[in-house]
């Protein structure tokens, strides 16, 4: 094991050169001359080693320094050790940077590193994508040259980063910027796409506006009549009419609240485990009676049901789905319309279909029908007690059963609402091949 250079070693080396010269000098009586020669020899040897070291430092590309002897050996070895230590540290640092970068790449947010003057020096791929940076071309650019939004430049210049800044970029995306100082003279900017959150906020406030609007109309009617009743201005047939209108309006509010509760229950329901058997044929038989009552005999209603076709699912949700579709075909079609409800096996699964030969729905409305509160003819639909929530309920209930509502309609020809419960949710497939009964 080599040790560092010490005074002792240097003295030994000096003796190594001087003692033989001294002895020989005494022998031949030329002590001074031989001591001078030995000093030159020592000097020459050190020069030689210095040149070796310089050549290795400047020209040689090998990692190991040249072998050294005597007092030079610990120096060469010390240099070698230092180099090894540096290499190890560099490797550790490279690994650390790699880890940091791959960590920053897998973050769900964009990350941008810049100097406190705004000079960009690193960003992850998500930031490049969200902010449309070209990398590495934009490396070293000033951030304000790349993000030309007055609010952003004001935010950066104010140096007040307590609150995040949200901007709508030219790409129409809403991006939230959070800047925080880190290390000395450097800034870390986190960018997040908050477009969906914004849209959700928008649809939530839309939803509340719709609910308030839907409730306000019947409430105004009720209030008006109540005031008149209070003033005793309503007498005779007017009073009877007022009471029946008030009853109708309160029924409307009750039905709206009921539908809102159903929708929120279905939306909030966790993923169903779908192990409950649902007897759809029995459900449809009851629904047939209810539809006939609702129609008051004004429609021709035909039910074609595969009596043994049961499915796994959630009874309440499936009842909401099928009843909304059947009631709609009665509510939204005129007298004399033929309505056909079919529950049958198909190659894709258990198919439910309600078709009518009513007035139909024009094509521009079809994609909006499952939106909450969407009605084709608002005035007409309100008269029939519709809230515009029925098909939204159907859509959500079906999505919990891996099914989708398809709507086909032609003006003047009628409408068809179809969904198919997948084969894996059908109970005892052998029994389902029974013929359909009318
Ligand atoms: P509503 O409570 O008004 O029935 P829905 O969400 O159930 O709300 O239906 C949305 C709209 O779709 C209805 O207002 C109606 O205009 C239209 N619609 C639904 N079913 C039919 C149908 N069978 N024929 C014609 N229009 C329909």
PDB file of N, CA and C and ligand atoms in Angstrom, residues 328-329 331-333 356 361 369 374-377 381 386-391 415 417, ligand 1:
ATOM      1  N   UNK A 328     -90.803   7.703 -23.511  1.00  0.00           N
ATOM      2  CA  UNK A 328     -90.520   8.733 -24.528  1.00  0.00           C
ATOM      3  C   UNK A 328     -91.305   8.482 -25.801  1.00  0.00           C
ATOM      4  N   UNK A 329     -91.348   7.195 -26.212  1.00  0.00           N
ATOM      5  CA  UNK A 329     -92.020   6.900 -27.482  1.00  0.00           C
ATOM      6  C   UNK A 329     -93.520   7.176 -27.364  1.00  0.00           C
ATOM      7  N   UNK A 331     -94.749   9.578 -25.022  1.00  0.00           N
ATOM      8  CA  UNK A 331     -94.885  11.019 -24.759  1.00  0.00           C
ATOM      9  C   UNK A 331     -94.638  11.873 -25.999  1.00  0.00           C
ATOM     10  N   UNK A 332     -93.647  11.451 -26.811  1.00  0.00           N
ATOM     11  CA  UNK A 332     -93.210  12.332 -27.903  1.00  0.00           C
ATOM     12  C   UNK A 332     -93.761  11.947 -29.282  1.00  0.00           C
ATOM     13  N   UNK A 333     -94.782  11.103 -29.303  1.00  0.00           N
ATOM     14  CA  UNK A 333     -95.386  10.769 -30.604  1.00  0.00           C
ATOM     15  C   UNK A 333     -96.891  11.018 -30.518  1.00  0.00           C
ATOM     16  N   UNK A 356     -90.753   3.610 -33.354  1.00  0.00           N
ATOM     17  CA  UNK A 356     -92.100   4.154 -33.571  1.00  0.00           C
ATOM     18  C   UNK A 356     -92.168   4.732 -34.970  1.00  0.00           C
ATOM     19  N   UNK A 361     -87.050  12.700 -35.561  1.00  0.00           N
ATOM     20  CA  UNK A 361     -86.244  13.810 -35.018  1.00  0.00           C
ATOM     21  C   UNK A 361     -85.245  14.199 -36.096  1.00  0.00           C
ATOM     22  N   UNK A 369     -79.091  14.539 -28.071  1.00  0.00           N
ATOM     23  CA  UNK A 369     -80.249  14.060 -27.298  1.00  0.00           C
ATOM     24  C   UNK A 369     -79.888  13.531 -25.914  1.00  0.00           C
ATOM     25  N   UNK A 374     -81.418  18.538 -22.673  1.00  0.00           N
ATOM     26  CA  UNK A 374     -81.594  18.834 -24.101  1.00  0.00           C
ATOM     27  C   UNK A 374     -82.973  18.351 -24.554  1.00  0.00           C
ATOM     28  N   UNK A 375     -83.705  19.250 -25.170  1.00  0.00           N
ATOM     29  CA  UNK A 375     -85.012  18.883 -25.713  1.00  0.00           C
ATOM     30  C   UNK A 375     -85.130  19.422 -27.121  1.00  0.00           C
ATOM     31  N   UNK A 376     -85.758  18.648 -27.992  1.00  0.00           N
ATOM     32  CA  UNK A 376     -85.860  19.090 -29.387  1.00  0.00           C
ATOM     33  C   UNK A 376     -86.804  20.279 -29.462  1.00  0.00           C
ATOM     34  N   UNK A 377     -87.991  20.086 -28.909  1.00  0.00           N
ATOM     35  CA  UNK A 377     -88.967  21.170 -28.919  1.00  0.00           C
ATOM     36  C   UNK A 377     -89.278  21.494 -27.463  1.00  0.00           C
ATOM     37  N   UNK A 381     -92.125  19.757 -25.204  1.00  0.00           N
ATOM     38  CA  UNK A 381     -91.630  18.780 -24.250  1.00  0.00           C
ATOM     39  C   UNK A 381     -92.066  19.141 -22.823  1.00  0.00           C
ATOM     40  N   UNK A 386     -91.768  16.762 -19.830  1.00  0.00           N
ATOM     41  CA  UNK A 386     -90.378  16.331 -20.052  1.00  0.00           C
ATOM     42  C   UNK A 386     -89.377  17.309 -19.448  1.00  0.00           C
ATOM     43  N   UNK A 387     -88.267  16.761 -18.933  1.00  0.00           N
ATOM     44  CA  UNK A 387     -87.251  17.625 -18.325  1.00  0.00           C
ATOM     45  C   UNK A 387     -85.974  17.640 -19.163  1.00  0.00           C
ATOM     46  N   UNK A 388     -85.903  16.721 -20.126  1.00  0.00           N
ATOM     47  CA  UNK A 388     -84.669  16.623 -20.913  1.00  0.00           C
ATOM     48  C   UNK A 388     -83.597  15.811 -20.209  1.00  0.00           C
ATOM     49  N   UNK A 389     -83.973  15.106 -19.144  1.00  0.00           N
ATOM     50  CA  UNK A 389     -82.971  14.310 -18.413  1.00  0.00           C
ATOM     51  C   UNK A 389     -83.062  12.819 -18.746  1.00  0.00           C
ATOM     52  N   UNK A 390     -84.196  12.423 -19.345  1.00  0.00           N
ATOM     53  CA  UNK A 390     -84.453  10.992 -19.567  1.00  0.00           C
ATOM     54  C   UNK A 390     -83.334  10.268 -20.306  1.00  0.00           C
ATOM     55  N   UNK A 391     -82.934  10.797 -21.453  1.00  0.00           N
ATOM     56  CA  UNK A 391     -81.933  10.090 -22.263  1.00  0.00           C
ATOM     57  C   UNK A 391     -80.535  10.181 -21.642  1.00  0.00           C
ATOM     58  N   UNK A 415     -88.704   6.985 -35.244  1.00  0.00           N
ATOM     59  CA  UNK A 415     -87.409   6.899 -34.542  1.00  0.00           C
ATOM     60  C   UNK A 415     -87.194   5.486 -34.035  1.00  0.00           C
ATOM     61  N   UNK A 417     -84.651   3.559 -31.073  1.00  0.00           N
ATOM     62  CA  UNK A 417     -83.646   3.650 -30.003  1.00  0.00           C
ATOM     63  C   UNK A 417     -83.209   2.230 -29.673  1.00  0.00           C
TER      64      UNK A 417
HETATM   65  P1  LIG B   1     -87.658  14.480 -21.967  1.00  0.00           P
HETATM   66  O1  LIG B   1     -87.729  14.534 -20.505  1.00  0.00           O
HETATM   67  O2  LIG B   1     -87.964  15.764 -22.633  1.00  0.00           O
HETATM   68  O3  LIG B   1     -88.398  13.319 -22.549  1.00  0.00           O
HETATM   69  P2  LIG B   1     -85.337  13.039 -22.881  1.00  0.00           P
HETATM   70  O4  LIG B   1     -83.915  13.219 -22.554  1.00  0.00           O
HETATM   71  O5  LIG B   1     -85.938  11.757 -22.513  1.00  0.00           O
HETATM   72  O6  LIG B   1     -86.097  14.253 -22.256  1.00  0.00           O
HETATM   73  O7  LIG B   1     -85.528  13.249 -24.434  1.00  0.00           O
HETATM   74  C1  LIG B   1     -84.879  14.339 -25.071  1.00  0.00           C
HETATM   75  C2  LIG B   1     -85.680  14.818 -26.253  1.00  0.00           C
HETATM   76  O8  LIG B   1     -85.641  13.831 -27.279  1.00  0.00           O
HETATM   77  C3  LIG B   1     -87.141  14.987 -25.971  1.00  0.00           C
HETATM   78  O9  LIG B   1     -87.409  16.259 -25.463  1.00  0.00           O
HETATM   79  C4  LIG B   1     -87.789  14.792 -27.313  1.00  0.00           C
HETATM   80  O10 LIG B   1     -87.786  16.014 -28.014  1.00  0.00           O
HETATM   81  C5  LIG B   1     -86.830  13.853 -28.038  1.00  0.00           C
HETATM   82  N1  LIG B   1     -87.352  12.460 -28.123  1.00  0.00           N
HETATM   83  C6  LIG B   1     -87.062  11.453 -27.283  1.00  0.00           C
HETATM   84  N2  LIG B   1     -87.672  10.305 -27.662  1.00  0.00           N
HETATM   85  C7  LIG B   1     -88.371  10.614 -28.779  1.00  0.00           C
HETATM   86  C8  LIG B   1     -89.202   9.873 -29.676  1.00  0.00           C
HETATM   87  N3  LIG B   1     -89.475   8.563 -29.504  1.00  0.00           N
HETATM   88  N4  LIG B   1     -89.708  10.533 -30.738  1.00  0.00           N
HETATM   89  C9  LIG B   1     -89.474  11.840 -30.940  1.00  0.00           C
HETATM   90  N5  LIG B   1     -88.698  12.592 -30.140  1.00  0.00           N
HETATM   91  C10 LIG B   1     -88.152  11.995 -29.083  1.00  0.00           C
END
